[in-house]
Structures are given as structure tokens and as C-alpha cells.
């Protein structure tokens, strides 16, 4: 059984299967709705039910309060239809966004490479190519857990049917522990995508500044490789931080790209490298390295931030002090249920 969902102000009507959430149906129809945690905790996907009946599902009572339910609001990531429904959503138009329907993609693990002591590169040959914008992510199904984990695509679009995921081992994390300890070449896997609104705003002028920490390098790598391959001539800067040299992966690749492309600059920063090592690069955090490199003046750039929440907030503070503000700052928007209450920056509504 299915119902019809009309999404205003777009005026789009789509079919929603029984038990399918509003968000999943919209994304699979190529219609983007605001969302983030997908666990009913962050309230990013809150919409107004104008007509019809919905089941709120596992929406948190904090993200969707009782009076909001009484007023006809629901969370698109949890809500399922009990009749034909009309909703009203805050959908921002973005001239650089492509409407790519979410699909399911079976695939086979071709190889797994140790990038650092805690990060692996997982290469997957998909049964069919996935279309995506550089910077987007996929949801990877963890067998036996009835759950998915979000991972950014580390390769650029147009690379054929093989994709790359850079996956950090999260202490106590069932999903990443299974991937690090049990996943092997030849295994069949299932994923869906693409998801997210994290991509380069190509229509904008000025430079592109990427600030990344830890395994947050995946999206910037995809976007930078895509920009350089397309012959984009804007100034491109990557400021990437890790604790030690052993954790600094793809370092040589970015050094080589900086030699090959005059418009690309690479700044590596190590925050906990032993004092007696031969590291001659910047010592400190990502935001400190960026401030030093740009002499505390970030005007004329669009900044793309990927990494732990504490790094994101430190970078936003630094960018603001250097006269770059909300309209020119973009952050990655996926996170786990455990992070749902923490990763949204307190500084801005949009970021």
C-alpha cells in the first residue's frame, strides 16, 4: 500500500510506500529536504503537516515536543504516512545543487588499505556507477546490526564504478569495529546514496579554503581532486591537521598536487608531534595554521570545514575573527545518533 505526499512550496507530489519515511521517499525522488542526524534527535528535518495523518515514529520528545505535535509538526526522518499528506518544508534553493535521486548500490570489497594506525581506505566496486557531487556521502549497511553508518566519498566523481571510503576506528563503535576487524576483500556489501548538501559552490567567486582534521579529509580530497581535474583556476587551499606524522595520510599526494598545480596550496599541521622529530611543517591546530597562513584575513574565500565538532567550532571562531562569516562557511552535515545533540555549532543556525 502507498500514499501520496505533496511537498510545498515546491508543489511536488511523490508516492510513499507503507512504512517508508517522508525523508527517504523525498530523497529517493530526487527532492532534497533539510536533514542531519536521521535519528529523530536534531530537529533539522522538522516540517509542517498541512493536511493528512502521520505516525511520528521514534522522534525524540526533545526534538519534537508535545505542543509541536499538537500543532501539526513532525520530523521527516522518522514520520511515516497514514493517509495522503501535504507538508510544508523550508527548502532553500541552491544554484550549485544537483538533484540526484538516492539509490541502493550493492558492491564488492576490492581492497582495504591501512592509511594510519586507526584509518583504513575501503575500496568498493559497485555493481553500477554512483552519480554524486564531490563532497557528498553514502550510508553503509552494517550486516547483522540493521543499521547504517555515514561515510564521505573520498574519490572524485567520474572515477567509474569503484569508490573509496576512509573509515576511522571509533573506540566502542560497533559499525567501525566490524569494518576494521571483520570486513575483507571479496565481501559483498550494500550502501545507498548520495546524501548531503556539502559541495563546492562553483558559481561563487573567490578562493576555496578547505579545513580538515582526522578522517574529515575524505570530502575535501574528493572536492579538490574534482576541481583540479576540471581545470578550475580559483585559488584552492587545504589546511589539514592530525596529531602526529604517522596519522597524516595522503600527505605525499597533496604535496605532489601542490607542485603540479600553481593554484593549489597545501598546509599540514601536527598538534602533538614529538619535539625531537624531523617534522618541519606547522606545529599546532588546524585553525592556528590557517590563521598563520592567511595572516588572519580570510576575506574573498568560501570555507569548507570537515572534522571533529571541537575543530569545527574553533575554525568558525577563527574565520569570523578573520572577517569571513556565515554565508561563506560550509560544514559537513552528517553525524551519528551519539553526536546528534552536540555537533551543530552554537554560533549559527545554518552551520
CSV table of C-alpha atoms in Angstrom, one decimal:
chain,number,residue,atom,x,y,z
A,1,UNK,CA,0.0,0.0,0.0
A,2,UNK,CA,1.2,3.5,-0.7
A,3,UNK,CA,0.1,7.1,-0.2
A,4,UNK,CA,0.7,10.4,-2.0
A,5,UNK,CA,2.9,13.1,-0.4
A,6,UNK,CA,2.7,16.7,-1.6
A,7,UNK,CA,5.7,18.9,-0.7
A,8,UNK,CA,5.1,22.6,-0.5
A,9,UNK,CA,6.2,25.2,-1.6
A,10,UNK,CA,7.7,23.0,-4.3
A,11,UNK,CA,4.3,21.7,-5.4
A,12,UNK,CA,5.9,18.2,-6.0
A,13,UNK,CA,3.8,15.1,-5.4
A,14,UNK,CA,5.5,11.7,-4.8
A,15,UNK,CA,4.5,8.2,-3.8
A,16,UNK,CA,5.4,7.0,-0.4
A,17,UNK,CA,5.4,3.2,0.4
A,18,UNK,CA,3.9,1.9,3.6
A,19,UNK,CA,6.5,2.2,6.4
A,20,UNK,CA,8.8,4.5,4.4
A,21,UNK,CA,9.7,7.8,6.0
A,22,UNK,CA,9.0,11.1,4.4
A,23,UNK,CA,12.7,11.9,4.2
A,24,UNK,CA,13.6,8.6,2.5
A,25,UNK,CA,10.8,8.9,-0.1
A,26,UNK,CA,11.8,12.5,-0.9
A,27,UNK,CA,15.5,11.8,-1.3
A,28,UNK,CA,14.8,8.8,-3.5
A,29,UNK,CA,12.6,11.0,-5.7
A,30,UNK,CA,15.5,13.5,-6.0
A,31,UNK,CA,13.9,16.1,-3.7
A,32,UNK,CA,16.1,17.5,-1.0
A,33,UNK,CA,14.7,18.2,2.4
A,34,UNK,CA,16.8,19.7,5.2
A,35,UNK,CA,18.1,16.9,7.5
A,36,UNK,CA,21.2,16.0,9.5
A,37,UNK,CA,21.1,13.2,12.1
A,38,UNK,CA,18.4,11.0,10.6
A,39,UNK,CA,17.8,9.6,14.1
A,40,UNK,CA,15.0,11.9,15.2
A,41,UNK,CA,17.2,13.8,17.6
A,42,UNK,CA,18.4,17.0,16.0
A,43,UNK,CA,15.1,18.5,14.6
A,44,UNK,CA,16.8,19.7,11.4
A,45,UNK,CA,14.2,17.9,9.3
A,46,UNK,CA,11.1,19.3,11.1
A,47,UNK,CA,8.2,20.0,8.7
A,48,UNK,CA,4.6,21.2,9.0
A,49,UNK,CA,1.8,18.7,8.2
A,50,UNK,CA,-0.8,20.9,6.4
A,51,UNK,CA,-3.2,18.0,5.6
A,52,UNK,CA,-3.4,14.3,6.4
A,53,UNK,CA,-2.2,12.0,9.1
A,54,UNK,CA,1.3,10.8,10.0
A,55,UNK,CA,2.9,8.5,12.5
A,56,UNK,CA,5.7,10.3,14.3
A,57,UNK,CA,7.8,7.2,14.8
A,58,UNK,CA,10.9,7.4,17.1
A,59,UNK,CA,11.1,11.2,17.1
A,60,UNK,CA,12.7,12.4,20.4
A,61,UNK,CA,10.4,14.3,22.7
A,62,UNK,CA,13.1,17.0,22.9
A,63,UNK,CA,13.4,17.4,19.1
A,64,UNK,CA,9.7,17.2,18.6
A,65,UNK,CA,7.8,18.5,21.7
A,66,UNK,CA,4.2,17.6,22.5
A,67,UNK,CA,2.9,21.1,21.7
A,68,UNK,CA,4.6,20.9,18.3
A,69,UNK,CA,3.0,17.5,17.6
A,70,UNK,CA,-0.4,19.1,18.5
A,71,UNK,CA,0.4,22.0,16.1
A,72,UNK,CA,1.0,19.5,13.2
A,73,UNK,CA,4.7,19.4,13.1
A,74,UNK,CA,6.7,16.2,12.5
A,75,UNK,CA,10.3,15.0,11.8
A,76,UNK,CA,10.7,13.9,8.2
A,77,UNK,CA,13.4,11.4,9.1
A,78,UNK,CA,11.0,9.4,11.4
A,79,UNK,CA,7.5,10.2,10.2
A,80,UNK,CA,5.5,7.7,8.1
A,81,UNK,CA,2.2,8.3,6.3
A,82,UNK,CA,-1.2,7.1,7.4
A,83,UNK,CA,-3.1,8.8,4.6
A,84,UNK,CA,-2.3,11.1,1.7
A,85,UNK,CA,-0.4,14.0,3.2
A,86,UNK,CA,0.6,17.6,2.4
A,87,UNK,CA,3.6,19.0,4.1
A,88,UNK,CA,5.3,22.4,4.1
A,89,UNK,CA,9.1,22.4,4.3
A,90,UNK,CA,11.8,25.1,4.4
A,91,UNK,CA,13.7,24.2,1.2
A,92,UNK,CA,16.5,26.6,0.3
A,93,UNK,CA,17.3,26.9,-3.4
A,94,UNK,CA,20.9,26.5,-4.2
A,95,UNK,CA,22.1,27.1,-7.8
A,96,UNK,CA,25.1,24.7,-7.3
A,97,UNK,CA,23.0,21.8,-6.0
A,98,UNK,CA,22.2,18.9,-8.3
A,99,UNK,CA,19.0,16.8,-7.8
A,100,UNK,CA,20.3,13.3,-7.7
A,101,UNK,CA,17.9,10.6,-6.5
A,102,UNK,CA,19.1,8.4,-3.7
A,103,UNK,CA,19.5,4.7,-4.8
A,104,UNK,CA,20.7,1.4,-3.4
A,105,UNK,CA,24.1,0.2,-4.6
A,106,UNK,CA,25.3,-3.4,-4.0
A,107,UNK,CA,29.1,-3.8,-4.4
A,108,UNK,CA,32.2,-5.9,-3.7
A,109,UNK,CA,35.1,-5.0,-1.5
A,110,UNK,CA,38.2,-5.0,-3.8
A,111,UNK,CA,40.9,-4.0,-1.3
A,112,UNK,CA,41.4,-2.5,2.2
A,113,UNK,CA,44.4,-0.3,2.8
A,114,UNK,CA,45.8,0.9,6.2
A,115,UNK,CA,46.2,4.7,5.9
A,116,UNK,CA,47.1,5.3,9.5
A,117,UNK,CA,47.0,3.1,12.7
A,118,UNK,CA,43.3,4.0,13.0
A,119,UNK,CA,42.1,4.8,9.5
A,120,UNK,CA,41.5,2.4,6.6
A,121,UNK,CA,40.8,3.1,3.0
A,122,UNK,CA,38.0,0.8,1.9
A,123,UNK,CA,37.7,0.3,-1.9
A,124,UNK,CA,34.3,-0.9,-3.2
A,125,UNK,CA,33.5,-2.0,-6.8
A,126,UNK,CA,29.8,-1.1,-7.2
A,127,UNK,CA,27.5,-3.2,-9.4
A,128,UNK,CA,26.6,0.1,-11.1
A,129,UNK,CA,28.3,3.5,-11.0
A,130,UNK,CA,27.0,6.1,-8.5
A,131,UNK,CA,26.4,9.7,-9.6
A,132,UNK,CA,27.3,12.2,-6.9
A,133,UNK,CA,28.7,15.7,-6.3
A,134,UNK,CA,32.1,15.8,-4.8
A,135,UNK,CA,31.7,16.2,-1.0
A,136,UNK,CA,28.6,14.0,-0.7
A,137,UNK,CA,28.4,10.8,1.4
A,138,UNK,CA,26.8,7.4,1.4
A,139,UNK,CA,25.1,5.2,4.1
A,140,UNK,CA,26.9,1.9,4.5
A,141,UNK,CA,24.8,-1.0,5.8
A,142,UNK,CA,26.4,-2.9,8.7
A,143,UNK,CA,25.4,-6.6,8.4
A,144,UNK,CA,23.5,-8.1,11.3
A,145,UNK,CA,23.1,-4.7,13.0
A,146,UNK,CA,20.1,-3.5,11.0
A,147,UNK,CA,21.8,-0.1,10.9
A,148,UNK,CA,23.8,2.1,8.6
A,149,UNK,CA,26.8,4.4,9.1
A,150,UNK,CA,27.5,7.5,7.1
A,151,UNK,CA,30.9,7.8,5.3
A,152,UNK,CA,32.0,10.5,2.9
A,153,UNK,CA,33.2,9.5,-0.6
A,154,UNK,CA,36.9,10.1,-0.8
A,155,UNK,CA,37.2,9.7,-4.5
A,156,UNK,CA,36.1,12.3,-7.1
A,157,UNK,CA,33.0,11.7,-9.3
A,158,UNK,CA,33.6,10.1,-12.7
A,159,UNK,CA,36.0,7.5,-11.4
A,160,UNK,CA,34.0,4.7,-12.7
A,161,UNK,CA,32.3,2.1,-10.6
A,162,UNK,CA,34.9,1.9,-7.8
A,163,UNK,CA,34.5,4.2,-4.8
A,164,UNK,CA,36.8,4.8,-1.8
A,165,UNK,CA,35.8,5.3,1.8
A,166,UNK,CA,38.2,6.4,4.5
A,167,UNK,CA,37.0,4.9,7.8
A,168,UNK,CA,38.3,5.7,11.3
A,169,UNK,CA,38.0,3.2,14.1
A,170,UNK,CA,35.8,4.7,16.7
A,171,UNK,CA,36.5,3.2,20.2
A,172,UNK,CA,33.5,1.2,21.2
A,173,UNK,CA,31.8,1.8,17.8
A,174,UNK,CA,30.1,-1.4,16.6
A,175,UNK,CA,30.0,-0.3,13.0
A,176,UNK,CA,33.6,0.8,12.6
A,177,UNK,CA,34.9,-2.1,14.7
A,178,UNK,CA,33.1,-4.5,12.4
A,179,UNK,CA,34.6,-2.8,9.3
A,180,UNK,CA,38.1,-2.7,10.8
A,181,UNK,CA,38.2,-6.2,12.2
A,182,UNK,CA,35.9,-8.3,10.0
A,183,UNK,CA,35.4,-6.8,6.6
A,184,UNK,CA,37.7,-8.3,3.9
A,185,UNK,CA,38.3,-8.2,0.2
A,186,UNK,CA,35.7,-10.2,-1.7
A,187,UNK,CA,32.9,-9.5,0.7
A,188,UNK,CA,29.6,-8.3,-0.7
A,189,UNK,CA,28.2,-5.1,0.8
A,190,UNK,CA,25.2,-2.7,0.5
A,191,UNK,CA,25.1,1.0,0.5
A,192,UNK,CA,22.8,3.9,-0.5
A,193,UNK,CA,23.3,7.4,-1.7
A,194,UNK,CA,24.3,10.0,-2.5
A,195,UNK,CA,23.4,12.2,0.5
A,196,UNK,CA,24.2,15.7,1.7
A,197,UNK,CA,24.5,19.3,0.6
A,198,UNK,CA,28.2,19.6,1.1
A,199,UNK,CA,29.8,20.5,-2.2
A,200,UNK,CA,31.8,23.3,-3.8
A,201,UNK,CA,29.8,26.4,-4.7
A,202,UNK,CA,31.2,26.8,-8.2
A,203,UNK,CA,29.1,29.7,-9.1
A,204,UNK,CA,30.7,31.8,-6.4
A,205,UNK,CA,33.8,34.0,-6.9
A,206,UNK,CA,37.0,33.9,-4.8
A,207,UNK,CA,39.1,31.1,-3.4
A,208,UNK,CA,38.1,27.8,-1.9
A,209,UNK,CA,39.5,27.1,1.6
A,210,UNK,CA,39.3,23.5,2.9
A,211,UNK,CA,40.0,22.9,6.7
A,212,UNK,CA,40.0,19.3,7.7
A,213,UNK,CA,41.0,17.2,10.7
A,214,UNK,CA,41.3,13.4,11.2
A,215,UNK,CA,39.3,11.3,8.8
A,216,UNK,CA,37.4,14.5,7.8
A,217,UNK,CA,39.9,14.6,4.9
A,218,UNK,CA,37.6,12.4,2.7
A,219,UNK,CA,35.2,15.1,1.4
A,220,UNK,CA,37.9,17.8,0.8
A,221,UNK,CA,40.0,15.2,-1.1
A,222,UNK,CA,37.1,14.4,-3.4
A,223,UNK,CA,36.3,18.1,-3.9
A,224,UNK,CA,39.9,19.2,-4.5
A,225,UNK,CA,40.6,16.3,-7.0
A,226,UNK,CA,37.4,17.2,-8.8
A,227,UNK,CA,38.2,20.9,-9.0
A,228,UNK,CA,41.8,20.3,-10.2
A,229,UNK,CA,40.7,17.6,-12.8
A,230,UNK,CA,38.1,20.1,-14.2
A,231,UNK,CA,40.8,22.7,-14.7
A,232,UNK,CA,39.3,25.1,-12.2
A,233,UNK,CA,41.7,28.1,-11.8
A,234,UNK,CA,40.4,29.6,-8.5
A,235,UNK,CA,42.9,29.6,-5.6
A,236,UNK,CA,42.5,26.4,-3.6
A,237,UNK,CA,43.9,25.9,-0.2
A,238,UNK,CA,43.9,22.8,2.0
A,239,UNK,CA,44.8,23.1,5.7
A,240,UNK,CA,44.8,19.6,7.2
A,241,UNK,CA,45.6,18.6,10.7
A,242,UNK,CA,46.5,15.5,12.6
A,243,UNK,CA,48.1,14.7,15.9
A,244,UNK,CA,51.3,13.1,14.6
A,245,UNK,CA,53.1,12.4,11.3
A,246,UNK,CA,52.1,8.7,11.5
A,247,UNK,CA,48.4,9.9,11.3
A,248,UNK,CA,48.9,12.3,8.4
A,249,UNK,CA,47.6,10.3,5.4
A,250,UNK,CA,47.7,11.3,1.7
A,251,UNK,CA,50.4,13.8,2.7
A,252,UNK,CA,52.6,12.9,-0.3
A,253,UNK,CA,49.7,13.1,-2.7
A,254,UNK,CA,48.8,16.6,-1.7
A,255,UNK,CA,52.5,17.7,-1.8
A,256,UNK,CA,52.6,16.4,-5.4
A,257,UNK,CA,49.4,18.2,-6.4
A,258,UNK,CA,50.7,21.4,-5.0
A,259,UNK,CA,53.8,21.0,-7.2
A,260,UNK,CA,51.7,20.2,-10.2
A,261,UNK,CA,49.0,22.9,-9.8
A,262,UNK,CA,50.1,26.5,-9.2
A,263,UNK,CA,46.6,27.4,-7.8
A,264,UNK,CA,46.7,24.7,-5.1
A,265,UNK,CA,48.3,25.2,-1.7
A,266,UNK,CA,48.7,22.6,0.9
A,267,UNK,CA,49.3,23.3,4.6
A,268,UNK,CA,49.8,20.4,7.0
A,269,UNK,CA,49.6,20.9,10.8
A,270,UNK,CA,50.5,18.5,13.6
A,271,UNK,CA,49.3,19.2,17.1
A,272,UNK,CA,51.1,16.5,19.1
A,273,UNK,CA,54.2,15.6,17.1
A,274,UNK,CA,57.2,14.8,19.4
A,275,UNK,CA,59.5,17.8,19.7
A,276,UNK,CA,62.6,15.9,18.6
A,277,UNK,CA,61.2,14.6,15.3
A,278,UNK,CA,62.2,15.8,11.8
A,279,UNK,CA,58.8,17.4,11.1
A,280,UNK,CA,59.5,20.9,9.6
A,281,UNK,CA,55.9,21.8,9.0
A,282,UNK,CA,53.4,23.7,11.1
A,283,UNK,CA,53.0,22.6,14.8
A,284,UNK,CA,49.6,23.3,16.2
A,285,UNK,CA,46.0,23.0,15.3
A,286,UNK,CA,44.2,23.5,12.0
A,287,UNK,CA,42.6,26.8,12.9
A,288,UNK,CA,46.0,28.1,14.1
A,289,UNK,CA,47.7,27.0,10.9
A,290,UNK,CA,45.0,28.7,8.7
A,291,UNK,CA,45.2,31.9,10.7
A,292,UNK,CA,49.0,31.9,10.3
A,293,UNK,CA,48.9,31.1,6.6
A,294,UNK,CA,46.2,33.8,5.8
A,295,UNK,CA,47.6,36.3,8.2
A,296,UNK,CA,44.2,36.4,9.9
A,297,UNK,CA,42.4,37.7,6.8
A,298,UNK,CA,40.1,35.2,5.1
A,299,UNK,CA,38.1,37.6,3.0
A,300,UNK,CA,37.4,36.5,-0.6
A,301,UNK,CA,37.2,32.8,0.3
A,302,UNK,CA,34.5,30.2,0.8
A,303,UNK,CA,35.4,27.8,3.6
A,304,UNK,CA,34.6,24.1,3.8
A,305,UNK,CA,35.1,22.5,7.2
A,306,UNK,CA,35.3,18.8,8.0
A,307,UNK,CA,36.3,17.2,11.2
A,308,UNK,CA,35.5,16.8,14.9
A,309,UNK,CA,33.0,19.2,16.5
A,310,UNK,CA,35.6,20.9,18.6
A,311,UNK,CA,37.7,21.5,15.5
A,312,UNK,CA,34.7,22.9,13.6
A,313,UNK,CA,33.9,25.4,16.3
A,314,UNK,CA,37.5,26.5,16.6
A,315,UNK,CA,37.7,27.0,12.9
A,316,UNK,CA,34.4,29.0,12.8
A,317,UNK,CA,35.7,31.3,15.5
A,318,UNK,CA,39.0,31.8,13.7
A,319,UNK,CA,37.3,32.5,10.3
A,320,UNK,CA,34.9,35.0,12.0
A,321,UNK,CA,37.8,36.8,13.6
A,322,UNK,CA,39.4,36.9,10.1
A,323,UNK,CA,36.3,38.5,8.6
A,324,UNK,CA,34.7,35.5,7.0
A,325,UNK,CA,31.1,35.0,8.0
A,326,UNK,CA,28.1,32.5,7.8
A,327,UNK,CA,27.2,32.9,4.2
A,328,UNK,CA,30.7,31.8,3.1
A,329,UNK,CA,31.2,28.9,5.6
A,330,UNK,CA,30.0,25.4,5.0
A,331,UNK,CA,30.3,22.3,7.1
A,332,UNK,CA,29.6,18.6,6.6
A,333,UNK,CA,26.1,17.7,7.8
A,334,UNK,CA,26.0,14.0,8.6
A,335,UNK,CA,26.6,12.6,12.1
A,336,UNK,CA,25.7,9.7,14.3
A,337,UNK,CA,22.9,9.4,16.9
A,338,UNK,CA,25.5,9.7,19.6
A,339,UNK,CA,26.6,13.1,18.2
A,340,UNK,CA,23.2,14.4,17.4
A,341,UNK,CA,22.9,16.8,20.3
A,342,UNK,CA,26.5,18.2,20.0
A,343,UNK,CA,27.7,18.7,16.5
A,344,UNK,CA,25.6,21.7,15.5
A,345,UNK,CA,27.6,24.8,16.0
A,346,UNK,CA,26.2,27.1,18.7
A,347,UNK,CA,27.4,30.1,16.7
A,348,UNK,CA,25.0,29.9,13.7
A,349,UNK,CA,21.6,28.4,12.9
A,350,UNK,CA,22.7,27.3,9.4
A,351,UNK,CA,26.1,25.9,10.2
